[in-house]
Amino acid sequence: MIKKILTLLLFSCFSLVFSQKYSDEYHKYKAKYPDARQVILEKQISVNIDIVNGKLEIHQEIFEDILLLNTSSSYDIKESVSSSSFYELEAIEAATLIYKKGKYKKIAVENFKVKDNASSSFYDDTKLLTFKYPNLGEGTRKILRYKEKVKNPRFLNSVFFACHNPIEHITYTLNVHKDIVLRFKEFHLDDISIEHNEKVSKESVLHIWEAKGIESVKLEANVPDFRYFIPH
């Protein structure tokens, strides 16, 4: 009887320590996505298209909050953001959030390095701002936010509402000057629920697309380009 009580106490203590090691949201999404390496808790893409002195002026801001769900995802420490004569990087901040004593502690990335884009098969002026997330581990979160100026509207990227990781919440916000007329093309959106709202003011038109709880997409070899099946 004494051995059974001691075993029960030890097991209870171990369970308590394990539960305290990780946040409630970790346990929630670990149960929801048991096979996922990580989950994108929040992704926000905000684009502002304005007319300044008779010319288009485009700025966009990207924000990502990614929760690591297993040990292997902690090796994804390297990250990079590109810039060129078409995209001017205006600001960037990145950090790791570590869960300790019931709350997250922020460790900011301090070392950013600029290098040429060696993966390009032809010469261009693309530069990569590279960095590493500090102290990554299971249960930590990667935070990235950056702003850039888009020199030409033709280089605005498509917005993909799914990827190889599950996405808990994604928002695409497009604020456009009232004198600019846009046309949108939608591809493969039938299988997911996306809410679109439009707000008109005296100076601009605000479009907001929002989706929640998007499952990961499995990308296999020898299949057509992902644009043929990923919603965007």
PDB file of C-alpha atoms in Angstrom:
ATOM      1  CA  MET A   1       0.000   0.000   0.000  1.00  0.00           C
ATOM      2  CA  ILE A   2       2.858   2.386   0.929  1.00  0.00           C
ATOM      3  CA  LYS A   3       4.604   1.652  -2.402  1.00  0.00           C
ATOM      4  CA  LYS A   4       1.408   2.347  -4.302  1.00  0.00           C
ATOM      5  CA  ILE A   5       0.933   5.655  -2.495  1.00  0.00           C
ATOM      6  CA  LEU A   6       4.546   6.688  -3.175  1.00  0.00           C
ATOM      7  CA  THR A   7       4.203   5.757  -6.846  1.00  0.00           C
ATOM      8  CA  LEU A   8       0.995   7.762  -7.105  1.00  0.00           C
ATOM      9  CA  LEU A   9       2.631  10.772  -5.453  1.00  0.00           C
ATOM     10  CA  LEU A  10       5.647  10.590  -7.761  1.00  0.00           C
ATOM     11  CA  PHE A  11       3.414  10.314 -10.814  1.00  0.00           C
ATOM     12  CA  SER A  12       1.313  13.259  -9.635  1.00  0.00           C
ATOM     13  CA  CYS A  13       4.434  15.368  -9.051  1.00  0.00           C
ATOM     14  CA  PHE A  14       5.775  14.476 -12.510  1.00  0.00           C
ATOM     15  CA  SER A  15       2.472  15.378 -14.143  1.00  0.00           C
ATOM     16  CA  LEU A  16       2.388  18.709 -12.292  1.00  0.00           C
ATOM     17  CA  VAL A  17       5.956  19.580 -13.340  1.00  0.00           C
ATOM     18  CA  PHE A  18       5.239  18.632 -16.969  1.00  0.00           C
ATOM     19  CA  SER A  19       2.058  20.701 -17.090  1.00  0.00           C
ATOM     20  CA  GLN A  20       3.863  23.705 -15.598  1.00  0.00           C
ATOM     21  CA  LYS A  21       6.721  23.403 -18.109  1.00  0.00           C
ATOM     22  CA  TYR A  22       4.431  24.247 -21.024  1.00  0.00           C
ATOM     23  CA  SER A  23       1.699  26.838 -21.451  1.00  0.00           C
ATOM     24  CA  ASP A  24      -2.002  26.068 -21.655  1.00  0.00           C
ATOM     25  CA  GLU A  25      -2.006  27.048 -25.337  1.00  0.00           C
ATOM     26  CA  TYR A  26       0.774  24.524 -25.998  1.00  0.00           C
ATOM     27  CA  HIS A  27      -1.327  21.719 -24.511  1.00  0.00           C
ATOM     28  CA  LYS A  28      -4.373  22.963 -26.433  1.00  0.00           C
ATOM     29  CA  TYR A  29      -2.721  22.965 -29.862  1.00  0.00           C
ATOM     30  CA  LYS A  30      -0.629  19.867 -29.189  1.00  0.00           C
ATOM     31  CA  ALA A  31      -3.918  18.028 -28.696  1.00  0.00           C
ATOM     32  CA  LYS A  32      -5.569  19.738 -31.666  1.00  0.00           C
ATOM     33  CA  TYR A  33      -2.659  19.146 -34.083  1.00  0.00           C
ATOM     34  CA  PRO A  34      -0.839  16.062 -32.700  1.00  0.00           C
ATOM     35  CA  ASP A  35       1.156  15.446 -35.902  1.00  0.00           C
ATOM     36  CA  ALA A  36       2.212  19.050 -36.523  1.00  0.00           C
ATOM     37  CA  ARG A  37       5.722  20.294 -35.838  1.00  0.00           C
ATOM     38  CA  GLN A  38       4.441  23.813 -35.265  1.00  0.00           C
ATOM     39  CA  VAL A  39       1.293  25.872 -35.585  1.00  0.00           C
ATOM     40  CA  ILE A  40       0.925  29.439 -36.839  1.00  0.00           C
ATOM     41  CA  LEU A  41      -1.102  31.041 -34.069  1.00  0.00           C
ATOM     42  CA  GLU A  42      -1.428  34.357 -35.857  1.00  0.00           C
ATOM     43  CA  LYS A  43      -0.511  35.669 -39.295  1.00  0.00           C
ATOM     44  CA  GLN A  44      -1.344  39.219 -40.302  1.00  0.00           C
ATOM     45  CA  ILE A  45      -0.663  40.831 -43.671  1.00  0.00           C
ATOM     46  CA  SER A  46      -1.519  44.518 -43.876  1.00  0.00           C
ATOM     47  CA  VAL A  47      -1.171  46.460 -47.128  1.00  0.00           C
ATOM     48  CA  ASN A  48      -1.779  50.171 -47.619  1.00  0.00           C
ATOM     49  CA  ILE A  49      -2.021  51.589 -51.160  1.00  0.00           C
ATOM     50  CA  ASP A  50      -2.167  55.371 -51.303  1.00  0.00           C
ATOM     51  CA  ILE A  51      -1.706  58.210 -53.799  1.00  0.00           C
ATOM     52  CA  VAL A  52       0.969  60.714 -52.772  1.00  0.00           C
ATOM     53  CA  ASN A  53       1.817  63.630 -55.071  1.00  0.00           C
ATOM     54  CA  GLY A  54       0.115  61.871 -57.945  1.00  0.00           C
ATOM     55  CA  LYS A  55       2.061  58.622 -57.512  1.00  0.00           C
ATOM     56  CA  LEU A  56       1.231  55.262 -55.953  1.00  0.00           C
ATOM     57  CA  GLU A  57       2.786  54.604 -52.579  1.00  0.00           C
ATOM     58  CA  ILE A  58       2.537  51.082 -51.187  1.00  0.00           C
ATOM     59  CA  HIS A  59       3.543  49.861 -47.749  1.00  0.00           C
ATOM     60  CA  GLN A  60       2.947  46.462 -46.219  1.00  0.00           C
ATOM     61  CA  GLU A  61       3.498  44.913 -42.811  1.00  0.00           C
ATOM     62  CA  ILE A  62       3.847  41.199 -42.032  1.00  0.00           C
ATOM     63  CA  PHE A  63       3.382  39.650 -38.593  1.00  0.00           C
ATOM     64  CA  GLU A  64       3.781  35.987 -37.586  1.00  0.00           C
ATOM     65  CA  ASP A  65       3.429  34.214 -34.242  1.00  0.00           C
ATOM     66  CA  ILE A  66       4.447  30.533 -34.448  1.00  0.00           C
ATOM     67  CA  LEU A  67       4.218  27.999 -31.613  1.00  0.00           C
ATOM     68  CA  LEU A  68       6.663  25.066 -31.681  1.00  0.00           C
ATOM     69  CA  LEU A  69       4.944  21.776 -30.886  1.00  0.00           C
ATOM     70  CA  ASN A  70       7.840  19.322 -30.845  1.00  0.00           C
ATOM     71  CA  THR A  71      11.598  19.152 -30.449  1.00  0.00           C
ATOM     72  CA  SER A  72      12.430  18.860 -34.152  1.00  0.00           C
ATOM     73  CA  SER A  73      10.864  22.238 -34.905  1.00  0.00           C
ATOM     74  CA  SER A  74      13.373  23.851 -32.539  1.00  0.00           C
ATOM     75  CA  TYR A  75      16.044  23.363 -35.214  1.00  0.00           C
ATOM     76  CA  ASP A  76      14.296  25.925 -37.442  1.00  0.00           C
ATOM     77  CA  ILE A  77      16.340  28.722 -35.916  1.00  0.00           C
ATOM     78  CA  LYS A  78      17.412  30.398 -39.153  1.00  0.00           C
ATOM     79  CA  GLU A  79      15.201  32.976 -40.826  1.00  0.00           C
ATOM     80  CA  SER A  80      15.642  35.530 -43.594  1.00  0.00           C
ATOM     81  CA  VAL A  81      13.738  38.430 -45.119  1.00  0.00           C
ATOM     82  CA  SER A  82      14.538  39.618 -48.625  1.00  0.00           C
ATOM     83  CA  SER A  83      14.768  43.133 -50.024  1.00  0.00           C
ATOM     84  CA  SER A  84      15.639  44.611 -53.405  1.00  0.00           C
ATOM     85  CA  SER A  85      15.064  47.616 -55.618  1.00  0.00           C
ATOM     86  CA  PHE A  86      11.421  46.451 -55.763  1.00  0.00           C
ATOM     87  CA  TYR A  87      11.033  45.904 -52.015  1.00  0.00           C
ATOM     88  CA  GLU A  88      12.584  48.284 -49.510  1.00  0.00           C
ATOM     89  CA  LEU A  89      12.794  46.838 -46.013  1.00  0.00           C
ATOM     90  CA  GLU A  90      11.862  49.637 -43.616  1.00  0.00           C
ATOM     91  CA  ALA A  91      11.813  47.946 -40.207  1.00  0.00           C
ATOM     92  CA  ILE A  92      12.106  44.498 -38.656  1.00  0.00           C
ATOM     93  CA  GLU A  93      11.887  42.923 -35.228  1.00  0.00           C
ATOM     94  CA  ALA A  94      12.055  39.292 -34.195  1.00  0.00           C
ATOM     95  CA  ALA A  95      12.043  37.464 -30.879  1.00  0.00           C
ATOM     96  CA  THR A  96      11.652  34.146 -29.098  1.00  0.00           C
ATOM     97  CA  LEU A  97       9.031  33.806 -26.372  1.00  0.00           C
ATOM     98  CA  ILE A  98      10.021  31.295 -23.676  1.00  0.00           C
ATOM     99  CA  TYR A  99       7.435  30.025 -21.197  1.00  0.00           C
ATOM    100  CA  LYS A 100       8.675  30.202 -17.596  1.00  0.00           C
ATOM    101  CA  LYS A 101       6.869  30.400 -14.282  1.00  0.00           C
ATOM    102  CA  GLY A 102       3.444  30.817 -15.795  1.00  0.00           C
ATOM    103  CA  LYS A 103       4.268  33.496 -18.373  1.00  0.00           C
ATOM    104  CA  TYR A 104       6.275  34.131 -21.513  1.00  0.00           C
ATOM    105  CA  LYS A 105       9.670  35.820 -21.408  1.00  0.00           C
ATOM    106  CA  LYS A 106      10.731  37.706 -24.539  1.00  0.00           C
ATOM    107  CA  ILE A 107      14.261  37.331 -25.919  1.00  0.00           C
ATOM    108  CA  ALA A 108      14.780  39.718 -28.822  1.00  0.00           C
ATOM    109  CA  VAL A 109      16.921  38.956 -31.857  1.00  0.00           C
ATOM    110  CA  GLU A 110      19.821  41.412 -31.859  1.00  0.00           C
ATOM    111  CA  ASN A 111      22.133  40.153 -34.589  1.00  0.00           C
ATOM    112  CA  PHE A 112      20.973  40.698 -38.187  1.00  0.00           C
ATOM    113  CA  LYS A 113      23.286  40.095 -41.158  1.00  0.00           C
ATOM    114  CA  VAL A 114      22.893  41.186 -44.780  1.00  0.00           C
ATOM    115  CA  LYS A 115      24.077  38.961 -47.611  1.00  0.00           C
ATOM    116  CA  ASP A 116      23.496  38.442 -51.333  1.00  0.00           C
ATOM    117  CA  ASN A 117      20.855  36.025 -52.529  1.00  0.00           C
ATOM    118  CA  ALA A 118      23.066  33.112 -53.586  1.00  0.00           C
ATOM    119  CA  SER A 119      20.081  30.959 -54.634  1.00  0.00           C
ATOM    120  CA  SER A 120      19.250  33.194 -57.618  1.00  0.00           C
ATOM    121  CA  SER A 121      20.189  31.693 -60.999  1.00  0.00           C
ATOM    122  CA  PHE A 122      20.713  35.138 -62.534  1.00  0.00           C
ATOM    123  CA  TYR A 123      22.070  38.410 -61.283  1.00  0.00           C
ATOM    124  CA  ASP A 124      19.739  40.663 -59.358  1.00  0.00           C
ATOM    125  CA  ASP A 125      20.089  43.073 -56.480  1.00  0.00           C
ATOM    126  CA  THR A 126      18.196  40.969 -53.957  1.00  0.00           C
ATOM    127  CA  LYS A 127      19.642  41.021 -50.460  1.00  0.00           C
ATOM    128  CA  LEU A 128      18.788  38.693 -47.595  1.00  0.00           C
ATOM    129  CA  LEU A 129      18.599  39.931 -44.038  1.00  0.00           C
ATOM    130  CA  THR A 130      19.369  36.785 -42.044  1.00  0.00           C
ATOM    131  CA  PHE A 131      19.087  36.063 -38.342  1.00  0.00           C
ATOM    132  CA  LYS A 132      18.663  33.265 -35.807  1.00  0.00           C
ATOM    133  CA  TYR A 133      15.979  32.879 -33.160  1.00  0.00           C
ATOM    134  CA  PRO A 134      17.623  32.426 -29.721  1.00  0.00           C
ATOM    135  CA  ASN A 135      16.814  29.620 -27.281  1.00  0.00           C
ATOM    136  CA  LEU A 136      14.238  27.801 -29.378  1.00  0.00           C
ATOM    137  CA  GLY A 137      12.695  24.666 -27.942  1.00  0.00           C
ATOM    138  CA  GLU A 138       9.442  22.774 -27.734  1.00  0.00           C
ATOM    139  CA  GLY A 139       6.742  25.076 -26.390  1.00  0.00           C
ATOM    140  CA  THR A 140       8.504  28.308 -27.379  1.00  0.00           C
ATOM    141  CA  ARG A 141       7.115  30.835 -29.850  1.00  0.00           C
ATOM    142  CA  LYS A 142       8.754  32.624 -32.773  1.00  0.00           C
ATOM    143  CA  ILE A 143       7.662  36.230 -33.295  1.00  0.00           C
ATOM    144  CA  LEU A 144       8.438  38.129 -36.503  1.00  0.00           C
ATOM    145  CA  ARG A 145       7.248  41.545 -37.645  1.00  0.00           C
ATOM    146  CA  TYR A 146       8.595  43.583 -40.545  1.00  0.00           C
ATOM    147  CA  LYS A 147       7.571  46.503 -42.713  1.00  0.00           C
ATOM    148  CA  GLU A 148       8.491  47.174 -46.314  1.00  0.00           C
ATOM    149  CA  LYS A 149       7.841  49.629 -49.108  1.00  0.00           C
ATOM    150  CA  VAL A 150       6.710  48.092 -52.398  1.00  0.00           C
ATOM    151  CA  LYS A 151       8.042  50.122 -55.308  1.00  0.00           C
ATOM    152  CA  ASN A 152       5.744  48.656 -57.964  1.00  0.00           C
ATOM    153  CA  PRO A 153       2.211  47.196 -57.498  1.00  0.00           C
ATOM    154  CA  ARG A 154       3.079  44.352 -59.892  1.00  0.00           C
ATOM    155  CA  PHE A 155       5.350  42.962 -57.194  1.00  0.00           C
ATOM    156  CA  LEU A 156       2.677  42.623 -54.553  1.00  0.00           C
ATOM    157  CA  ASN A 157       2.673  38.954 -53.600  1.00  0.00           C
ATOM    158  CA  SER A 158      -0.256  36.586 -53.709  1.00  0.00           C
ATOM    159  CA  VAL A 159      -1.797  35.844 -50.321  1.00  0.00           C
ATOM    160  CA  PHE A 160      -1.898  32.141 -49.446  1.00  0.00           C
ATOM    161  CA  PHE A 161      -4.412  31.025 -46.827  1.00  0.00           C
ATOM    162  CA  ALA A 162      -2.768  27.638 -46.191  1.00  0.00           C
ATOM    163  CA  CYS A 163       0.714  26.133 -46.005  1.00  0.00           C
ATOM    164  CA  HIS A 164       2.601  23.102 -44.654  1.00  0.00           C
ATOM    165  CA  ASN A 165       1.750  24.190 -41.093  1.00  0.00           C
ATOM    166  CA  PRO A 166      -1.744  24.536 -39.617  1.00  0.00           C
ATOM    167  CA  ILE A 167      -2.875  28.159 -39.298  1.00  0.00           C
ATOM    168  CA  GLU A 168      -5.073  29.048 -36.364  1.00  0.00           C
ATOM    169  CA  HIS A 169      -5.837  32.594 -37.503  1.00  0.00           C
ATOM    170  CA  ILE A 170      -4.889  34.592 -40.601  1.00  0.00           C
ATOM    171  CA  THR A 171      -5.925  38.111 -41.572  1.00  0.00           C
ATOM    172  CA  TYR A 172      -5.257  39.981 -44.793  1.00  0.00           C
ATOM    173  CA  THR A 173      -6.022  43.701 -44.618  1.00  0.00           C
ATOM    174  CA  LEU A 174      -5.941  45.918 -47.696  1.00  0.00           C
ATOM    175  CA  ASN A 175      -6.501  49.644 -47.320  1.00  0.00           C
ATOM    176  CA  VAL A 176      -6.827  51.422 -50.694  1.00  0.00           C
ATOM    177  CA  HIS A 177      -7.166  55.062 -51.699  1.00  0.00           C
ATOM    178  CA  LYS A 178     -10.721  55.808 -52.848  1.00  0.00           C
ATOM    179  CA  ASP A 179      -9.561  56.709 -56.384  1.00  0.00           C
ATOM    180  CA  ILE A 180      -7.852  53.356 -56.961  1.00  0.00           C
ATOM    181  CA  VAL A 181      -9.893  50.560 -58.519  1.00  0.00           C
ATOM    182  CA  LEU A 182      -8.783  46.981 -57.835  1.00  0.00           C
ATOM    183  CA  ARG A 183      -9.818  43.609 -59.205  1.00  0.00           C
ATOM    184  CA  PHE A 184      -9.357  40.437 -57.169  1.00  0.00           C
ATOM    185  CA  LYS A 185      -8.843  36.885 -58.360  1.00  0.00           C
ATOM    186  CA  GLU A 186      -9.576  33.987 -56.023  1.00  0.00           C
ATOM    187  CA  PHE A 187      -8.267  30.461 -56.447  1.00  0.00           C
ATOM    188  CA  HIS A 188      -9.181  27.229 -54.598  1.00  0.00           C
ATOM    189  CA  LEU A 189     -11.105  28.923 -51.788  1.00  0.00           C
ATOM    190  CA  ASP A 190     -14.084  26.563 -51.892  1.00  0.00           C
ATOM    191  CA  ASP A 191     -12.726  24.180 -49.246  1.00  0.00           C
ATOM    192  CA  ILE A 192     -12.051  26.776 -46.551  1.00  0.00           C
ATOM    193  CA  SER A 193     -14.204  29.381 -44.861  1.00  0.00           C
ATOM    194  CA  ILE A 194     -12.965  32.921 -45.478  1.00  0.00           C
ATOM    195  CA  GLU A 195     -14.860  35.962 -44.276  1.00  0.00           C
ATOM    196  CA  HIS A 196     -14.551  39.136 -46.375  1.00  0.00           C
ATOM    197  CA  ASN A 197     -15.633  42.530 -45.129  1.00  0.00           C
ATOM    198  CA  GLU A 198     -15.467  45.918 -46.824  1.00  0.00           C
ATOM    199  CA  LYS A 199     -15.551  49.303 -45.117  1.00  0.00           C
ATOM    200  CA  VAL A 200     -15.847  52.485 -47.156  1.00  0.00           C
ATOM    201  CA  SER A 201     -14.761  55.883 -45.835  1.00  0.00           C
ATOM    202  CA  LYS A 202     -14.305  59.289 -47.420  1.00  0.00           C
ATOM    203  CA  GLU A 203     -10.636  58.707 -48.202  1.00  0.00           C
ATOM    204  CA  SER A 204     -10.242  54.956 -48.639  1.00  0.00           C
ATOM    205  CA  VAL A 205     -11.751  51.502 -48.963  1.00  0.00           C
ATOM    206  CA  LEU A 206     -10.733  48.884 -46.405  1.00  0.00           C
ATOM    207  CA  HIS A 207     -10.899  45.182 -47.324  1.00  0.00           C
ATOM    208  CA  ILE A 208     -10.446  42.502 -44.652  1.00  0.00           C
ATOM    209  CA  TRP A 209     -10.169  38.769 -45.351  1.00  0.00           C
ATOM    210  CA  GLU A 210     -10.097  36.483 -42.320  1.00  0.00           C
ATOM    211  CA  ALA A 211      -9.876  32.712 -41.843  1.00  0.00           C
ATOM    212  CA  LYS A 212      -9.522  30.431 -38.812  1.00  0.00           C
ATOM    213  CA  GLY A 213      -8.514  26.855 -38.078  1.00  0.00           C
ATOM    214  CA  ILE A 214      -6.899  25.974 -41.407  1.00  0.00           C
ATOM    215  CA  GLU A 215      -5.373  22.510 -41.617  1.00  0.00           C
ATOM    216  CA  SER A 216      -1.869  22.018 -42.984  1.00  0.00           C
ATOM    217  CA  VAL A 217      -1.333  21.110 -46.635  1.00  0.00           C
ATOM    218  CA  LYS A 218       0.825  18.110 -47.386  1.00  0.00           C
ATOM    219  CA  LEU A 219       3.279  18.956 -50.159  1.00  0.00           C
ATOM    220  CA  GLU A 220       4.506  15.868 -51.982  1.00  0.00           C
ATOM    221  CA  ALA A 221       7.160  15.350 -54.631  1.00  0.00           C
ATOM    222  CA  ASN A 222       6.332  15.200 -58.345  1.00  0.00           C
ATOM    223  CA  VAL A 223       3.093  17.155 -58.040  1.00  0.00           C
ATOM    224  CA  PRO A 224       2.070  20.366 -59.844  1.00  0.00           C
ATOM    225  CA  ASP A 225       3.142  23.736 -58.467  1.00  0.00           C
ATOM    226  CA  PHE A 226       1.448  24.527 -55.148  1.00  0.00           C
ATOM    227  CA  ARG A 227      -0.469  27.405 -56.761  1.00  0.00           C
ATOM    228  CA  TYR A 228      -2.619  24.764 -58.477  1.00  0.00           C
ATOM    229  CA  PHE A 229      -4.195  23.603 -55.218  1.00  0.00           C
ATOM    230  CA  ILE A 230      -3.374  25.909 -52.276  1.00  0.00           C
ATOM    231  CA  PRO A 231      -6.092  28.532 -51.589  1.00  0.00           C
ATOM    232  CA  HIS A 232      -5.020  32.046 -52.479  1.00  0.00           C
TER     233      HIS A 232
END
